[in-house]
Amino acid sequence: MSTTTTPATPGRAAVPGPGGPGGQPAAAPRVVRQRRRRPGLIALSVALIAAGGLSGALLFTASGQRTAVLVVARDVPVGAAISEADLAPASLALDPAVKAVPVAKKAGLVGQRAAVALKAGALLSPAQVTSVSLIKAGEQLVGVALKPSQLPASRLSPGQKVLIVSTPDPSQAAAGKAGEAAGAPKTLPATVVAVGPPAPATGVVVVDVAVPATDGPALAARVATGAVALILAPQEGS
């Protein structure tokens, strides 16, 4: 039996049958759906971005606002009088909750006293300054000149409680009877008001102390003889 073969038409490719290559069915073409734009969602996104940018701009502007305030230029011990050189201006961005002293009030602070120990570089607050003197009513200010051997090596600060000790006179001690028990030295409570610088040659330091007015003259007379010493009083709670 003879078989007739139909030749392929030149220029035309052979079309595969419904089964595709290998007899497998051909996959249906995928239909790409076009996403629908939602104008409301786009408008909301734009609004959120704009709000975020505005908040950032306001925050930057607020943080950039600076205030001219006073800072401590050098250490000031508690109770010491504040001088113009102790304060310096500074421009800082402060939180509204921070209490600071404006630069315009500097002149009114000069001459007042430090209510606490002020440290250089710290921001000055109104509560750290007081107009109350360390010399109370009924007290007198007495200057006590002391050699290095007559006072502690620790630095004294205004407001400290001390004891002025009457040391025995060397001439009277030599004239005393042998074996006689020496009584306890007399002490006088006092408050340090100011501490002067050591003298260049002798190292003598003058410490101004506040004592009861009834004891002021006797202490001044004792200081003139040099028969005194200064010791730190026990701290409260110790």
XYZ file of N, CA and C in Angstrom:
714
model
N 0.873 -1.195 0.000
C 0.000 0.000 0.000
C 0.876 1.199 0.000
N 0.601 2.134 -0.799
C 1.474 3.322 -0.915
C 1.041 4.414 0.041
N 2.046 5.192 0.542
C 1.779 6.316 1.488
C 2.138 7.610 0.827
N 1.195 8.534 0.902
C 1.418 9.848 0.268
C 1.891 10.824 1.311
N 3.021 11.491 1.070
C 3.593 12.483 2.009
C 3.396 13.865 1.462
N 2.822 14.722 2.288
C 2.579 16.121 1.858
C 3.785 16.945 2.200
N 4.434 17.535 1.289
C 5.635 18.348 1.589
C 5.272 19.631 2.302
N 6.189 20.076 3.170
C 5.967 21.330 3.902
C 6.129 22.495 2.984
N 5.271 23.446 3.189
C 5.321 24.652 2.357
C 6.537 25.467 2.716
N 7.336 25.838 1.743
C 8.552 26.627 2.068
C 8.174 27.956 2.715
N 8.970 28.375 3.775
C 8.770 29.669 4.450
C 7.779 29.592 5.579
N 7.093 28.479 5.799
C 6.127 28.367 6.889
C 6.594 27.270 7.835
N 6.601 27.539 9.124
C 7.032 26.556 10.125
C 5.913 25.618 10.404
N 6.277 24.427 10.742
C 5.267 23.422 11.059
C 4.623 23.749 12.379
N 3.295 23.686 12.468
C 2.551 24.000 13.701
C 2.387 22.719 14.468
N 2.818 22.676 15.726
C 2.684 21.455 16.514
C 1.238 21.149 16.768
N 0.990 19.958 17.004
C -0.382 19.518 17.223
C -0.874 19.947 18.580
N -2.140 19.635 18.881
C -2.721 20.043 20.164
C -1.992 19.468 21.345
N -1.333 18.368 21.145
C -0.639 17.756 22.282
C 0.659 18.426 22.621
N 1.230 19.239 21.734
C 2.525 19.869 21.985
C 3.624 18.875 21.891
N 4.842 19.280 22.184
C 5.982 18.377 22.106
C 5.845 17.254 23.113
N 6.105 16.084 22.607
C 6.062 14.924 23.505
C 4.648 14.523 23.846
N 3.666 15.119 23.204
C 2.301 14.734 23.477
C 1.687 15.403 24.683
N 2.404 16.364 25.410
C 1.890 17.043 26.586
C 1.007 18.200 26.167
N -0.065 18.445 26.904
C -0.939 19.576 26.540
C -0.245 20.895 26.771
N -0.479 21.876 25.938
C 0.162 23.203 26.050
C -0.471 23.989 27.186
N 0.404 24.719 27.974
C -0.095 25.528 29.096
C -0.796 26.757 28.575
N -1.875 27.122 29.271
C -2.628 28.319 28.863
C -1.836 29.567 29.179
N -1.847 30.562 28.352
C -1.094 31.820 28.614
C -1.611 32.516 29.855
N -0.669 33.089 30.666
C -1.021 33.785 31.907
C -1.493 35.191 31.593
N -2.566 35.536 32.195
C -3.146 36.868 31.966
C -2.681 37.793 33.091
N -1.971 38.865 32.778
C -1.473 39.836 33.750
C -2.531 40.895 33.954
N -3.044 40.910 35.205
C -4.057 41.911 35.491
C -3.406 43.233 35.892
N -3.864 44.282 35.396
C -3.334 45.619 35.717
C -3.891 46.073 37.064
N -2.968 46.447 37.977
C -3.379 46.891 39.309
C -4.153 48.200 39.224
N -5.208 48.224 40.002
C -6.019 49.428 40.008
C -5.481 50.397 41.055
N -5.274 51.599 40.705
C -4.790 52.621 41.633
C -5.943 53.127 42.501
N -5.620 53.296 43.786
C -6.602 53.802 44.730
C -6.245 55.235 45.093
N -6.905 56.199 44.583
C -6.560 57.619 44.856
C -6.603 57.945 46.338
N -7.515 57.352 47.102
C -7.605 57.663 48.527
C -6.376 57.223 49.290
N -5.877 56.017 48.975
C -4.679 55.515 49.652
C -3.457 56.347 49.301
N -3.365 56.758 48.044
C -2.230 57.609 47.631
C -2.275 58.954 48.354
N -3.459 59.530 48.460
C -3.581 60.819 49.144
C -3.215 60.693 50.618
N -3.614 59.563 51.258
C -3.267 59.360 52.669
C -1.764 59.221 52.860
N -1.095 58.513 51.962
C 0.362 58.355 52.053
C 1.060 59.697 51.924
N 0.604 60.495 50.960
C 1.210 61.820 50.778
C 1.016 62.682 52.017
N -0.170 62.594 52.643
C -0.445 63.390 53.838
C 0.442 62.970 55.003
N 0.667 61.645 55.178
C 1.520 61.159 56.260
C 2.964 61.599 56.071
N 3.432 61.544 54.834
C 4.808 61.976 54.569
C 4.967 63.464 54.857
N 3.980 64.239 54.447
C 4.046 65.684 54.693
C 4.008 65.996 56.184
N 3.176 65.255 56.938
C 3.090 65.483 58.382
C 4.402 65.131 59.068
N 5.032 64.031 58.644
C 6.321 63.662 59.220
C 7.396 64.696 58.945
N 7.404 65.218 57.744
C 8.386 66.255 57.421
C 8.152 67.520 58.217
N 6.881 67.882 58.433
C 6.579 69.074 59.214
C 6.982 68.898 60.665
N 6.737 67.704 61.232
C 7.136 67.447 62.617
C 8.647 67.529 62.780
N 9.371 66.969 61.824
C 10.830 67.046 61.891
C 11.322 68.478 61.798
N 10.687 69.269 60.947
C 11.097 70.666 60.817
C 10.831 71.433 62.098
N 9.658 71.183 62.729
C 9.353 71.872 63.980
C 10.307 71.460 65.088
N 10.645 70.163 65.149
C 11.584 69.689 66.162
C 12.963 70.311 65.962
N 13.403 70.400 64.736
C 14.704 71.000 64.457
C 14.711 72.475 64.841
N 13.603 73.153 64.550
C 13.533 74.580 64.883
C 13.537 74.786 66.389
N 12.785 73.932 67.111
C 12.732 74.073 68.567
C 14.081 73.781 69.205
N 14.772 72.749 68.703
C 16.074 72.410 69.277
C 17.125 73.456 68.952
N 16.890 74.224 67.934
C 17.862 75.249 67.567
C 17.704 76.532 68.347
N 16.613 76.676 69.126
C 16.415 77.870 69.922
C 17.318 77.822 71.141
N 18.157 78.793 71.294
C 19.121 78.835 72.393
C 18.829 80.013 73.310
N 19.229 79.849 74.575
C 18.989 80.865 75.585
C 20.319 81.265 76.203
N 20.502 82.566 76.416
C 21.721 83.074 77.049
C 21.575 82.932 78.559
N 22.374 82.042 79.154
C 22.299 81.760 80.591
C 23.695 81.860 81.196
N 23.740 81.708 82.535
C 25.011 81.793 83.256
C 25.496 80.398 83.647
N 26.802 80.182 83.503
C 27.451 78.963 83.975
C 28.562 79.357 84.930
N 29.015 78.398 85.722
C 30.077 78.647 86.701
C 31.425 78.611 85.985
N 32.178 79.699 86.108
C 33.465 79.796 85.421
C 34.588 79.122 86.203
N 34.483 79.064 87.513
C 35.502 78.419 88.341
C 34.847 77.940 89.630
N 35.527 77.041 90.323
C 34.964 76.462 91.545
C 34.733 77.550 92.598
N 33.571 77.474 93.240
C 33.220 78.397 94.317
C 32.780 77.552 95.510
N 33.480 77.616 96.649
C 33.078 76.815 97.807
C 31.782 77.328 98.412
N 31.108 76.474 99.127
C 29.846 76.850 99.745
C 30.070 77.979 100.735
N 29.192 78.971 100.695
C 29.273 80.109 101.598
C 30.138 81.242 101.110
N 30.951 81.022 100.076
C 31.837 82.070 99.581
C 31.046 83.095 98.769
N 31.508 84.343 98.816
C 30.870 85.396 98.038
C 31.180 85.195 96.554
N 30.180 85.418 95.718
C 30.327 85.225 94.273
C 30.815 86.520 93.647
N 31.882 86.432 92.871
C 32.428 87.587 92.171
C 32.045 87.510 90.697
N 32.303 88.585 89.986
C 31.972 88.628 88.564
C 32.770 87.599 87.775
N 34.004 87.335 88.217
C 34.846 86.367 87.509
C 34.395 84.931 87.722
N 33.528 84.694 88.690
C 33.054 83.336 88.952
C 31.978 82.892 87.972
N 31.411 83.818 87.193
C 30.299 83.516 86.300
C 30.676 83.832 84.862
N 30.134 83.071 83.942
C 30.404 83.266 82.514
C 29.116 83.025 81.729
N 28.943 83.724 80.602
C 27.741 83.510 79.788
C 27.883 82.280 78.900
N 26.760 81.696 78.558
C 26.729 80.545 77.656
C 25.394 80.551 76.928
N 25.412 80.050 75.703
C 24.199 79.944 74.888
C 23.853 78.475 74.762
N 22.740 78.067 75.366
C 22.374 76.660 75.423
C 20.926 76.464 74.995
N 20.652 75.295 74.432
C 19.286 74.883 74.131
C 18.777 74.088 75.327
N 17.848 74.660 76.071
C 17.413 74.081 77.328
C 15.981 73.586 77.246
N 15.727 72.536 78.004
C 14.355 72.064 78.170
C 13.611 73.060 79.060
N 12.338 73.304 78.814
C 11.597 74.268 79.647
C 11.584 73.913 81.127
N 11.785 72.634 81.473
C 11.777 72.227 82.880
C 13.063 72.602 83.609
N 14.123 72.945 82.873
C 15.403 73.285 83.480
C 15.355 74.727 83.975
N 15.703 74.936 85.243
C 15.732 76.264 85.829
C 17.147 76.824 85.716
N 17.278 77.901 84.985
C 18.584 78.516 84.778
C 18.490 80.010 85.083
N 19.652 80.637 85.223
C 19.715 82.065 85.513
C 20.089 82.803 84.235
N 19.259 83.716 83.766
C 19.595 84.463 82.546
C 20.828 85.334 82.735
N 21.497 85.606 81.641
C 22.696 86.443 81.689
C 22.368 87.841 82.205
N 21.154 88.316 81.941
C 20.767 89.663 82.357
C 20.776 89.842 83.873
N 20.732 88.742 84.643
C 20.709 88.833 86.105
C 22.089 88.675 86.737
N 23.131 88.722 85.944
C 24.481 88.516 86.480
C 24.859 89.576 87.495
N 24.549 90.832 87.220
C 24.938 91.916 88.129
C 24.301 91.737 89.506
N 23.079 91.214 89.564
C 22.416 91.023 90.844
C 22.961 89.863 91.654
N 23.697 88.961 91.035
C 24.263 87.812 91.743
C 25.617 88.111 92.367
N 26.322 89.099 91.824
C 27.649 89.427 92.350
C 27.501 89.946 93.785
N 28.245 89.356 94.707
C 28.167 89.730 96.111
C 27.341 88.767 96.932
N 26.471 87.983 96.290
C 25.733 86.969 97.024
C 26.637 85.762 97.292
N 26.115 84.801 98.027
C 26.935 83.669 98.448
C 26.434 82.365 97.838
N 27.362 81.443 97.695
C 27.027 80.135 97.133
C 26.335 79.298 98.205
N 25.114 78.875 97.921
C 24.375 78.038 98.874
C 24.892 76.612 98.877
N 25.525 76.198 97.788
C 26.160 74.884 97.663
C 27.517 75.081 96.994
N 28.320 74.044 96.997
C 29.602 74.116 96.302
C 29.364 74.169 94.794
N 29.864 75.197 94.135
C 29.682 75.369 92.695
C 30.912 74.845 91.961
N 30.683 74.049 90.931
C 31.762 73.456 90.154
C 31.873 74.142 88.802
N 33.112 74.356 88.365
C 33.367 75.024 87.087
C 32.722 74.254 85.946
N 32.055 74.996 85.047
C 31.414 74.400 83.889
C 29.971 73.995 84.112
N 29.492 74.044 85.365
C 28.120 73.628 85.661
C 27.147 74.775 85.384
N 25.931 74.410 85.019
C 24.878 75.399 84.801
C 24.428 75.936 86.151
N 24.299 77.251 86.255
C 23.905 77.888 87.511
C 22.384 77.949 87.597
N 21.856 77.510 88.738
C 20.417 77.570 88.966
C 20.130 78.559 90.090
N 18.933 79.140 90.140
C 18.628 80.140 91.170
C 18.770 79.602 92.594
N 18.479 78.316 92.820
C 18.539 77.760 94.164
C 19.961 77.619 94.694
N 20.964 77.767 93.830
C 22.357 77.590 94.259
C 22.971 78.870 94.801
N 22.219 79.944 94.795
C 22.723 81.238 95.251
C 21.826 81.751 96.370
N 22.424 82.339 97.401
C 21.664 82.876 98.511
C 22.248 84.211 98.948
N 21.379 85.039 99.501
C 21.813 86.336 100.033
C 22.024 86.278 101.538
N 21.809 85.107 102.140
C 21.947 84.937 103.580
C 23.425 84.806 103.933
N 23.888 85.582 104.899
C 25.285 85.523 105.326
C 25.486 84.391 106.314
N 26.711 83.877 106.367
C 27.036 82.828 107.324
C 27.183 83.371 108.737
N 27.238 84.679 108.879
C 27.319 85.295 110.203
C 25.898 85.570 110.680
N 25.457 84.854 111.672
C 24.102 84.996 112.178
C 24.019 86.105 113.210
N 22.799 86.439 113.562
C 22.595 87.458 114.591
C 23.175 86.976 115.915
N 23.869 87.868 116.613
C 24.489 87.513 117.888
C 25.851 86.878 117.747
N 26.427 86.909 116.537
C 27.765 86.354 116.325
C 28.732 87.447 115.896
N 30.006 87.175 116.072
C 31.073 88.079 115.645
C 32.035 87.341 114.724
N 32.669 88.099 113.836
C 33.648 87.533 112.903
C 35.051 87.786 113.447
N 35.803 86.712 113.639
C 37.154 86.805 114.178
C 38.116 86.141 113.201
N 39.202 86.845 112.893
C 40.234 86.274 112.031
C 41.256 85.515 112.857
N 41.475 84.251 112.497
C 42.403 83.404 113.236
C 43.584 83.079 112.326
N 44.770 83.582 112.686
C 45.986 83.313 111.923
C 46.593 82.000 112.407
N 46.800 81.085 111.490
C 47.252 79.745 111.860
C 48.436 79.323 111.003
N 49.422 78.709 111.633
C 50.531 78.106 110.908
C 50.076 76.764 110.334
N 50.835 76.216 109.389
C 50.442 74.905 108.833
C 50.286 73.819 109.886
N 51.043 73.894 110.990
C 50.954 72.875 112.036
C 49.757 73.105 112.961
N 49.042 74.203 112.787
C 47.925 74.523 113.668
C 46.547 74.273 113.030
N 46.530 73.719 111.860
C 45.248 73.455 111.195
C 45.360 72.182 110.372
N 44.251 71.558 110.040
C 44.301 70.306 109.275
C 44.861 70.528 107.872
N 45.389 69.454 107.315
C 45.874 69.532 105.936
C 44.714 69.573 104.939
N 43.552 69.071 105.350
C 42.380 69.109 104.473
C 41.959 70.554 104.227
N 41.505 70.806 103.015
C 41.103 72.155 102.650
C 39.836 72.553 103.386
N 39.861 73.740 103.996
C 38.690 74.253 104.688
C 37.779 74.973 103.707
N 36.484 74.881 103.970
C 35.496 75.524 103.107
C 34.528 76.328 103.958
N 34.037 77.449 103.461
C 33.034 78.222 104.197
C 31.825 77.358 104.528
N 31.330 77.527 105.734
C 30.194 76.744 106.192
C 30.586 75.554 107.036
N 31.860 75.166 107.045
C 32.293 74.034 107.857
C 32.271 74.381 109.340
N 31.910 73.395 110.155
C 31.933 73.543 111.605
C 33.294 73.099 112.131
N 33.918 73.962 112.937
C 35.248 73.677 113.464
C 35.263 73.953 114.961
N 36.376 73.561 115.589
C 36.610 73.855 116.995
C 37.918 74.616 117.110
N 37.883 75.746 117.802
C 39.103 76.499 118.096
C 39.621 76.011 119.446
N 40.791 75.426 119.437
C 41.373 74.818 120.646
C 42.420 75.759 121.225
N 42.337 75.999 122.523
C 43.344 76.808 123.223
C 44.501 75.896 123.606
N 45.647 76.150 123.015
C 46.829 75.332 123.303
C 47.564 75.920 124.512
N 48.275 75.095 125.277
C 48.950 75.604 126.481
C 50.101 76.546 126.142
N 50.253 77.540 126.987
C 51.368 78.481 126.825
C 52.658 77.764 127.245
N 53.716 77.735 126.396
C 54.956 77.014 126.765
C 55.565 77.472 128.072
N 55.495 78.782 128.367
C 56.094 79.284 129.605
C 55.309 78.804 130.822
N 53.986 78.782 130.718
C 53.181 78.313 131.829
C 53.323 76.806 132.014
N 53.478 76.087 130.921
C 53.641 74.640 131.030
C 54.947 74.292 131.721
N 56.026 75.079 131.475
C 57.314 74.815 132.109
C 57.272 75.128 133.591
N 56.445 76.101 133.992
C 56.369 76.482 135.397
C 55.441 75.582 136.207
N 54.732 74.684 135.543
C 53.793 73.806 136.252
C 54.530 72.786 137.096
N 53.822 72.267 138.079
C 54.422 71.272 138.957
C 54.601 69.938 138.230
N 55.663 69.271 138.550
C 55.929 67.978 137.925
C 54.886 66.970 138.369
N 54.373 66.180 137.416
C 53.402 65.139 137.714
C 51.980 65.643 137.790
N 51.747 66.946 137.637
C 50.389 67.470 137.715
C 49.656 67.122 136.419
N 48.500 66.569 136.536
C 47.744 66.159 135.361
C 47.199 67.385 134.650
N 47.431 67.421 133.375
C 46.957 68.553 132.584
C 45.477 68.369 132.292
N 44.721 69.457 132.446
C 43.299 69.388 132.171
C 43.038 69.410 130.672
N 41.791 69.094 130.301
C 41.417 69.105 128.885
C 41.462 70.539 128.362
N 41.998 70.731 127.167
C 42.071 72.092 126.622
C 40.682 72.644 126.340
N 40.556 73.951 126.441
C 39.285 74.598 126.160
C 39.063 74.653 124.651
N 37.829 74.442 124.275
C 37.471 74.507 122.858
C 36.308 75.468 122.678
N 36.248 76.043 121.509
C 35.186 76.990 121.178
C 34.616 76.628 119.809
N 33.339 76.282 119.731
C 32.743 75.978 118.414
C 32.698 77.236 117.541
N 32.959 77.037 116.272
C 32.961 78.160 115.334
C 32.553 77.654 113.952
N 32.212 78.604 113.087
C 31.839 78.300 111.704
C 32.778 79.038 110.770
N 33.365 78.324 109.830
C 34.267 78.952 108.866
C 33.461 79.834 107.914
N 33.907 81.076 107.770
C 33.255 82.022 106.866
C 34.096 82.244 105.608
N 35.392 82.347 105.770
C 36.278 82.551 104.624
C 37.663 82.036 104.982
N 38.406 81.632 103.949
C 39.760 81.111 104.127
C 40.679 81.891 103.204
N 41.673 82.536 103.777
C 42.611 83.308 102.979
C 43.698 82.436 102.376
N 44.469 82.996 101.451
C 45.570 82.230 100.841
C 46.766 82.148 101.794
N 47.567 81.096 101.701
C 48.749 80.984 102.564
C 49.749 82.096 102.265
N 50.381 82.586 103.301
C 51.418 83.602 103.118
C 52.612 82.977 102.413
N 53.214 83.666 101.431
C 54.308 83.066 100.650
C 55.494 82.612 101.489
N 55.883 83.379 102.506
C 57.095 83.055 103.256
C 56.836 82.083 104.397
N 55.759 82.298 105.140
C 55.528 81.510 106.348
C 54.462 80.434 106.185
N 53.597 80.552 105.195
C 52.509 79.596 105.028
C 51.344 79.826 105.971
N 51.379 80.951 106.711
C 50.305 81.256 107.652
C 49.020 81.536 106.871
N 47.928 80.951 107.351
C 46.614 81.118 106.732
C 45.689 81.805 107.725
N 44.990 82.822 107.261
C 44.001 83.509 108.094
C 42.625 82.934 107.770
N 41.991 82.402 108.807
C 40.663 81.812 108.664
C 39.673 82.682 109.427
N 38.714 83.221 108.716
C 37.656 84.000 109.361
C 36.597 83.044 109.882
N 36.302 83.145 111.178
C 35.312 82.269 111.787
C 34.255 83.107 112.487
N 33.055 82.583 112.524
C 31.956 83.216 113.240
C 31.778 82.510 114.572
N 31.794 83.298 115.663
C 31.645 82.757 117.018
C 30.607 83.602 117.753
N 30.071 83.098 118.848
C 29.154 83.923 119.636
C 29.803 85.230 120.061
N 29.010 86.280 120.083
C 29.558 87.608 120.391
C 30.190 87.658 121.780
N 29.720 86.828 122.684
C 30.297 86.833 124.034
C 31.691 86.222 124.074
N 32.034 85.409 123.051
C 33.346 84.764 123.024
C 34.311 85.432 122.057
N 33.828 86.383 121.272
C 34.675 87.012 120.271
C 35.907 87.708 120.839
N 35.761 88.604 121.826
C 36.946 89.294 122.353
C 37.972 88.346 122.964
N 37.532 87.340 123.718
C 38.473 86.406 124.336
C 39.221 85.614 123.270
N 38.524 85.242 122.190
C 39.197 84.497 121.124
C 40.221 85.379 120.416
N 39.877 86.632 120.171
C 40.822 87.534 119.523
C 42.079 87.713 120.366
N 41.913 87.827 121.677
C 43.080 87.957 122.553
C 43.914 86.688 122.539
N 43.274 85.555 122.483
C 44.009 84.293 122.462
C 44.760 84.121 121.149
N 44.135 84.545 120.048
C 44.777 84.437 118.737
C 46.032 85.290 118.688
N 46.009 86.444 119.377
C 47.172 87.341 119.368
C 48.397 86.678 119.977
N 48.207 85.736 120.886
C 49.344 85.039 121.493
C 49.825 83.869 120.642
N 49.005 83.450 119.665
C 49.377 82.322 118.825
C 49.115 80.982 119.458
N 48.494 80.951 120.663
C 48.276 79.699 121.384
C 46.896 79.121 121.046
N 46.652 78.916 119.770
C 45.377 78.322 119.340
C 45.662 77.321 118.223
N 44.720 76.463 118.038
C 44.766 75.518 116.917
C 43.341 75.303 116.444
N 43.207 74.804 115.234
C 41.879 74.590 114.650
C 41.738 73.130 114.270
N 40.635 72.527 114.680
C 40.336 71.151 114.300
C 38.902 71.100 113.734
N 38.648 70.096 112.927
C 37.319 69.927 112.353
C 36.385 69.327 113.392
N 35.189 69.904 113.492
C 34.192 69.378 114.418
C 33.573 68.118 113.836
N 33.082 67.218 114.684
C 32.398 66.017 114.171
C 31.206 66.394 113.307
N 31.062 65.721 112.190
C 29.951 65.996 111.291
C 28.671 65.387 111.852
N 27.556 66.024 111.512
C 26.267 65.545 111.989
C 25.991 64.155 111.420
N 25.572 63.270 112.274
C 25.259 61.919 111.837
C 26.443 60.973 111.867
N 27.646 61.487 112.217
C 28.827 60.613 112.232
C 29.112 60.130 113.640
